[in-house]
Backbone as numpy.savetxt, mean C-alpha at the origin, in Angstrom:
# Nx Ny Nz CAx CAy CAz Cx Cy Cz
-27.10 -30.40 -10.97 -26.05 -30.05 -11.86 -24.58 -30.18 -11.20
-24.65 -30.16 -9.88 -23.39 -30.63 -9.28 -23.34 -31.97 -8.85
-22.43 -32.74 -9.25 -22.32 -34.32 -9.16 -21.91 -34.57 -7.84
-20.98 -33.68 -7.23 -20.41 -34.07 -5.93 -20.63 -32.74 -5.01
-21.81 -32.48 -4.26 -21.86 -31.35 -3.42 -20.91 -31.14 -2.40
-20.43 -32.50 -1.75 -19.40 -32.22 -0.84 -18.12 -31.67 -1.39
-17.64 -31.99 -2.55 -16.44 -31.34 -3.16 -16.73 -29.93 -3.12
-17.92 -29.64 -3.74 -18.18 -28.14 -3.89 -18.13 -27.39 -2.65
-18.68 -27.94 -1.64 -18.64 -27.39 -0.23 -17.18 -27.23 0.21
-16.43 -28.02 0.05 -15.05 -28.14 0.46 -14.20 -26.95 -0.24
-14.53 -27.03 -1.64 -13.67 -25.85 -2.32 -14.25 -24.48 -1.91
-15.50 -24.44 -1.73 -16.07 -22.99 -1.34 -15.54 -22.74 0.06
-15.50 -23.73 1.04 -15.00 -23.29 2.27 -13.56 -23.05 2.24
-12.75 -23.75 1.52 -11.25 -23.38 1.31 -11.18 -22.05 0.76
-12.01 -21.65 -0.19 -11.96 -20.46 -0.88 -12.07 -19.35 0.20
-13.22 -19.58 0.89 -13.76 -18.61 1.95 -12.48 -18.29 3.02
-11.89 -19.50 3.55 -10.94 -19.35 4.46 -9.64 -18.68 3.93
-9.42 -19.01 2.55 -8.38 -18.09 2.10 -8.62 -16.76 1.95
-9.77 -16.28 1.55 -10.25 -14.87 1.60 -10.26 -14.40 2.93
-10.50 -15.05 4.08 -10.37 -14.47 5.43 -8.88 -14.20 5.62
-8.04 -15.16 5.37 -6.57 -15.13 5.65 -6.06 -13.93 4.99
-6.40 -13.75 3.61 -5.84 -12.60 2.90 -6.31 -11.31 3.39
-7.73 -11.32 3.92 -8.14 -10.01 4.58 -7.52 -9.77 5.84
-7.20 -10.84 6.61 -6.37 -10.48 7.82 -4.91 -10.08 7.57
-4.42 -10.59 6.60 -3.02 -10.21 6.21 -3.01 -8.68 5.94
-3.80 -8.45 5.05 -4.01 -7.04 4.45 -4.30 -6.16 5.50
-5.21 -6.46 6.64 -5.63 -5.55 7.61 -4.61 -5.39 8.65
-3.78 -6.59 8.96 -2.53 -6.46 9.73 -1.44 -5.62 9.15
-1.11 -5.74 7.90 -0.22 -4.81 7.06 -0.59 -3.37 7.25
-1.92 -3.00 6.94 -2.55 -1.84 7.13 -2.30 -1.13 8.39
-2.61 -1.88 9.54 -2.40 -1.40 10.77 -0.97 -1.17 11.19
-0.15 -2.06 10.75 1.28 -1.92 10.92 1.84 -0.72 10.10
1.33 -0.50 9.10 1.75 0.82 8.19 1.30 1.93 8.77
0.04 1.99 9.38 -0.46 3.23 10.21 0.29 3.27 11.34
0.75 2.24 12.20 1.65 2.50 13.39 2.98 2.95 12.94
3.58 2.61 11.83 4.79 3.09 11.34 4.77 4.76 10.89
3.57 5.05 10.35 3.40 6.49 9.97 3.21 7.25 11.22
2.47 6.83 12.07 2.20 7.62 13.45 3.64 7.85 14.27
4.40 6.68 14.18 5.75 6.73 14.92 6.51 7.68 14.10
6.62 7.65 12.82 7.25 8.50 12.01 6.89 10.00 12.29
5.65 10.37 12.37 5.16 11.56 12.65 5.40 12.04 13.91
5.27 11.31 14.90 5.65 11.77 16.40 7.32 12.04 16.47
8.02 11.22 15.92 9.50 11.24 15.95 9.83 12.77 15.17
9.18 12.84 13.92 9.41 14.17 13.28 8.98 15.43 13.93
7.78 15.34 14.76 7.21 16.48 15.50 8.15 16.73 16.53
8.55 15.59 17.47 9.47 15.90 18.47 10.95 16.39 17.99
11.50 15.96 16.98 12.64 16.62 16.33 12.50 17.95 16.10
11.49 18.30 15.35 11.16 19.78 14.96 11.08 20.64 16.18
10.16 20.13 17.20 10.02 20.92 18.44 11.39 21.18 18.97
12.24 20.07 19.19 13.57 20.25 19.88 14.38 21.21 19.09
14.37 20.98 17.73 15.31 21.90 16.71 14.70 23.35 16.86
13.34 23.60 16.88 12.87 24.84 16.97 13.36 25.65 18.39
13.26 24.78 19.35 13.47 25.35 20.66 15.02 25.71 20.79
15.79 24.74 20.29 17.39 25.07 20.24 17.65 26.31 19.31
16.98 26.31 18.11 17.21 27.55 17.39 16.61 28.86 17.91
15.53 28.79 18.51 15.17 29.90 19.15 15.97 30.41 20.47
16.59 29.50 21.03 17.50 29.89 22.18 18.70 30.50 21.57
19.21 29.90 20.46 20.52 30.32 19.92 20.30 31.78 19.25
19.01 31.94 18.55 18.73 33.29 18.17 18.79 34.32 19.09
17.89 33.95 20.24 17.71 34.93 21.20 19.16 35.37 22.06
20.11 34.54 21.95 21.27 34.53 22.42 22.30 35.31 21.59
22.02 35.72 20.50 23.01 36.12 19.43 23.29 37.50 19.90
24.60 37.85 19.71 25.12 39.10 20.08 24.62 40.31 19.37
24.26 40.25 18.25 23.55 41.16 17.24 22.65 40.75 16.32
21.76 41.64 15.80 20.96 41.25 14.52 21.54 40.32 13.61
22.69 40.74 13.02 23.38 39.85 12.00 23.62 38.68 12.46
24.23 38.43 13.65 24.48 36.94 14.16 23.06 36.27 14.35
21.97 36.98 14.65 20.70 36.16 14.95 20.20 35.72 13.54
20.30 36.50 12.48 20.07 36.13 11.16 20.75 35.00 10.63
21.99 35.04 10.84 23.00 33.96 10.46 22.75 32.58 11.10
22.39 32.73 12.44 21.94 31.56 13.21 20.59 31.09 12.54
19.62 31.92 12.26 18.37 31.53 11.63 18.68 30.78 10.35
19.48 31.38 9.50 19.89 30.82 8.14 20.48 29.58 8.23
21.28 29.51 9.24 22.06 28.11 9.49 21.14 26.93 9.70
19.88 27.25 10.30 18.95 26.21 10.62 18.05 25.83 9.33
18.14 26.49 8.33 17.11 26.29 7.29 17.55 24.92 6.59
18.90 24.75 6.34 19.37 23.67 5.56 19.02 22.27 6.33
19.34 22.11 7.61 18.98 20.96 8.34 17.59 20.67 8.36
16.69 21.70 8.43 15.32 21.52 8.23 14.78 20.93 7.02
15.25 21.55 5.81 14.98 21.03 4.40 15.51 19.59 4.37
16.68 19.08 4.99 17.30 17.75 4.81 16.22 16.89 5.63
15.83 17.39 6.75 14.75 16.61 7.67 13.58 16.44 6.97
13.00 17.29 6.29 11.77 17.00 5.60 11.94 16.25 4.32
13.26 16.23 3.66 13.34 15.31 2.72 13.49 13.87 3.19
14.13 13.54 4.30 14.28 12.25 5.06 12.78 11.83 5.35
11.98 12.66 5.94 10.74 12.34 6.41 9.85 11.74 5.16
9.91 12.51 4.08 9.25 12.17 2.89 9.71 10.82 2.27
11.13 10.44 2.37 11.71 9.42 1.92 11.16 8.09 2.74
11.18 8.27 3.99 10.72 7.34 4.97 9.20 7.03 4.76
8.35 7.97 4.61 6.99 7.87 4.34 6.82 7.07 2.86
7.67 7.50 1.96 7.52 6.75 0.78 7.95 5.27 0.92
8.91 5.11 1.76 9.37 3.62 1.91 8.07 2.66 2.66
7.44 3.53 3.52 6.40 2.62 4.39 5.19 2.34 3.30
5.01 3.36 2.37 3.95 3.16 1.56 4.24 2.14 0.49
5.70 2.06 0.07 6.07 1.06 -0.89 5.93 -0.26 -0.27
6.16 -0.42 0.96 6.34 -1.73 1.64 4.80 -2.19 1.80
3.98 -1.35 2.02 2.51 -1.74 2.11 2.02 -2.17 0.75
2.30 -1.42 -0.43 1.95 -1.78 -1.75 2.52 -3.11 -2.18
3.79 -3.28 -1.73 4.37 -4.60 -2.09 3.62 -5.78 -1.39
3.23 -5.57 -0.13 2.54 -6.71 0.65 1.09 -6.88 0.01
0.41 -5.65 -0.22 -0.96 -5.91 -0.83 -0.90 -6.63 -2.22
0.09 -6.14 -2.96 0.26 -6.77 -4.26 0.47 -8.35 -4.26
1.43 -8.68 -3.30 1.79 -9.98 -3.28 0.54 -10.94 -2.63
-0.14 -10.29 -1.73 -1.38 -10.91 -1.11 -2.49 -11.16 -2.34
-2.64 -10.05 -2.98 -3.70 -10.02 -4.02 -3.37 -11.05 -5.13
-2.00 -11.14 -5.48 -1.60 -12.01 -6.61 -1.73 -13.32 -6.07
-1.41 -13.70 -4.90 -1.68 -14.99 -4.33 -3.05 -15.52 -4.17
-3.73 -14.41 -3.69 -5.29 -14.65 -3.55 -5.92 -15.11 -4.98
-5.58 -14.47 -6.01 -6.09 -14.62 -7.39 -5.63 -16.07 -7.83
-4.38 -16.28 -7.60 -3.94 -17.52 -8.21 -4.56 -18.70 -7.41
-4.70 -18.49 -6.16 -5.40 -19.75 -5.50 -6.83 -19.86 -5.85
-7.52 -18.68 -5.79 -8.96 -18.47 -6.16 -9.26 -19.36 -7.60
-8.19 -18.79 -8.46 -8.50 -19.43 -10.07 -8.32 -20.91 -9.99
-7.20 -21.35 -9.37 -7.03 -22.72 -9.17 -8.36 -23.58 -8.67
-8.67 -23.05 -7.52 -9.78 -23.77 -6.79 -11.01 -23.74 -7.76
-11.35 -22.58 -8.28 -12.71 -22.70 -9.10 -12.34 -23.40 -10.40
-11.31 -23.29 -10.90 -10.99 -24.11 -12.23 -11.22 -25.56 -11.81
-10.69 -26.06 -10.70 -10.88 -27.49 -10.43 -12.41 -27.61 -10.11
-13.08 -26.85 -9.58 -14.67 -26.97 -9.31 -15.46 -26.85 -10.58
-15.06 -26.05 -11.61 -15.81 -25.91 -12.80 -15.46 -27.32 -13.55
-14.22 -27.73 -13.61 -13.85 -29.00 -14.27 -14.75 -30.12 -13.68
-14.80 -30.24 -12.40 -15.53 -31.30 -11.82 -16.94 -31.16 -12.23
-17.61 -29.91 -12.12 -18.83 -29.94 -12.48 -19.24 -30.11 -13.81
-18.41 -29.79 -14.75 -18.66 -29.78 -16.29 -18.46 -31.13 -16.75
-17.61 -32.16 -16.07 -17.30 -33.37 -16.79 -18.58 -34.39 -16.74
-19.32 -34.13 -15.80 -20.52 -34.99 -15.69 -21.97 -34.51 -15.96
-21.95 -33.23 -16.67 -22.97 -32.52 -16.93 -24.13 -33.44 -17.65
-25.39 -33.17 -17.11 -26.32 -33.88 -17.89 -26.65 -33.11 -19.15
-27.24 -33.92 -20.26 -27.69 -33.30 -21.42 -28.86 -32.29 -21.09
-28.54 -30.99 -21.74 -29.55 -30.01 -21.56 -29.15 -29.05 -20.51
-28.09 -29.28 -19.77 -27.57 -28.37 -18.66 -26.29 -27.54 -19.22
-26.04 -27.60 -20.35 -24.99 -26.98 -20.88 -25.16 -25.36 -20.73
-26.30 -24.92 -20.82 -26.46 -23.49 -20.71 -26.28 -22.96 -19.18
-26.77 -23.81 -18.34 -26.46 -23.55 -16.87 -25.12 -23.51 -16.57
-24.18 -24.47 -17.10 -22.87 -24.49 -16.82 -22.14 -23.29 -17.48
-22.72 -23.01 -18.50 -22.04 -21.61 -19.34 -22.28 -20.47 -18.46
-23.61 -20.40 -17.95 -23.78 -19.25 -17.05 -23.05 -19.23 -15.76
-22.74 -20.29 -15.13 -21.77 -20.30 -13.96 -20.48 -19.91 -14.41
-19.98 -20.39 -15.50 -18.50 -20.06 -15.96 -18.50 -18.66 -16.31
-19.49 -18.05 -16.90 -19.53 -16.58 -17.25 -19.49 -15.67 -16.12
-20.37 -16.23 -14.94 -20.46 -15.44 -13.67 -19.09 -15.53 -12.98
-18.33 -16.62 -13.00 -17.02 -16.69 -12.37 -16.14 -15.79 -13.10
-16.07 -15.90 -14.50 -15.18 -15.08 -15.36 -15.45 -13.52 -14.96
-16.68 -13.18 -14.83 -17.09 -11.86 -14.46 -16.48 -11.44 -13.18
-16.72 -12.17 -12.16 -16.16 -11.83 -10.89 -14.74 -11.85 -10.93
-13.86 -12.50 -11.58 -12.48 -12.41 -11.65 -12.22 -11.15 -12.26
-12.90 -10.81 -13.32 -12.55 -9.47 -14.16 -12.82 -8.40 -13.17
-13.77 -8.40 -12.44 -14.14 -7.26 -11.50 -12.99 -7.18 -10.41
-12.68 -8.31 -9.96 -11.59 -8.28 -8.97 -10.21 -7.86 -9.51
-9.92 -8.27 -10.60 -8.62 -7.63 -11.26 -8.78 -6.26 -11.60
-9.94 -5.53 -11.92 -9.98 -4.24 -11.99 -9.78 -3.44 -10.72
-10.42 -4.09 -9.67 -10.36 -3.36 -8.33 -8.84 -3.44 -7.78
-8.06 -4.67 -8.14 -6.82 -4.76 -7.77 -5.88 -3.72 -8.67
-6.15 -3.62 -9.96 -5.50 -2.61 -10.74 -5.62 -1.23 -10.31
-7.08 -0.87 -9.83 -7.35 0.46 -9.33 -6.63 0.73 -7.93
-6.30 -0.24 -7.16 -5.78 -0.03 -5.88 -4.27 0.25 -6.27
-3.62 -0.49 -7.12 -2.18 -0.43 -7.49 -2.00 1.03 -8.05
-3.03 1.51 -8.84 -2.95 2.81 -9.36 -2.97 3.94 -8.54
-3.83 3.66 -7.53 -4.00 4.59 -6.36 -2.77 4.85 -5.43
-2.02 3.58 -5.17 -0.80 3.68 -4.50 0.33 4.32 -5.30
0.31 4.13 -6.55 1.37 4.89 -7.33 1.16 6.23 -7.36
-0.29 6.71 -7.39 -0.44 8.11 -7.17 0.03 8.85 -6.08
-0.03 8.05 -4.97 0.39 8.48 -3.55 1.85 8.59 -3.67
2.51 7.54 -4.26 4.05 7.51 -4.27 4.49 8.68 -5.16
3.78 9.02 -6.19 4.09 10.04 -7.23 4.08 11.36 -6.52
2.95 11.43 -5.65 2.92 12.82 -5.02 4.12 12.94 -3.95
4.37 11.86 -3.31 5.56 11.89 -2.30 6.90 12.16 -2.96
7.06 11.61 -4.06 8.20 12.08 -4.96 8.28 13.58 -5.24
7.05 14.10 -5.71 6.96 15.42 -5.93 7.37 16.18 -4.86
6.91 15.97 -3.71 7.10 16.64 -2.42 8.44 16.54 -2.16
9.08 15.39 -2.23 10.52 15.21 -1.93 11.44 16.15 -2.90
11.07 16.15 -4.14 11.63 17.03 -5.19 11.56 18.52 -4.62
10.52 18.89 -4.11 10.37 20.35 -3.76 11.29 20.68 -2.58
11.20 19.74 -1.47 12.13 20.01 -0.43 13.44 19.68 -0.39
14.04 18.81 -1.32 15.31 18.37 -1.45 16.06 19.49 -2.22
16.95 20.02 -1.65 17.86 21.10 -2.24 18.52 20.60 -3.47
18.51 21.48 -4.51 19.41 21.23 -5.62 20.94 21.22 -5.36
21.55 20.39 -5.97 23.03 20.40 -5.82 23.56 21.79 -6.26
24.72 22.20 -5.66 25.25 23.52 -6.00 25.77 23.70 -7.54
25.52 24.70 -8.05 25.93 24.99 -9.41 27.50 24.84 -9.39
28.06 24.33 -10.58 29.54 24.16 -10.64 29.84 25.43 -11.28
31.00 26.10 -10.98 31.36 27.17 -11.52 32.46 27.24 -12.60
């Protein structure tokens, strides 16, 4: 059925190498994203610890209970702002990862379709009589594989959008509303 096995091998090898490259890119981006989230979490934890210690010291040194309550109340707004900033930074990290994944997946799809289209064209241009069914089976299998890949890509994009939506909801909860105008 294949008139040029060497060309088939070369296209298959190129496709496999591109898949490895895509996988390496996505893995690297994932690791980088995890590193960014860990760094953000450590910085946030350190900041909260330092702020908590400073607030505790200030409250314990207050001259009376009213001053202690006022000092505690004064620390609430910066804490809320810090939580909002944390959620914004986390959202930015996730958005960057999503963009990289989408770009890599789209590039992979385009490259794979081009290579396989060229291969199918080469295979089908010199098909022997009676082999049409086999060629159609190969085309259908390739089309089904691409349909499955596109569905996985779509599901991944939807999952990332759901995470971003949850981050936006969390941001809305911790971000204070602007003061009402009188």
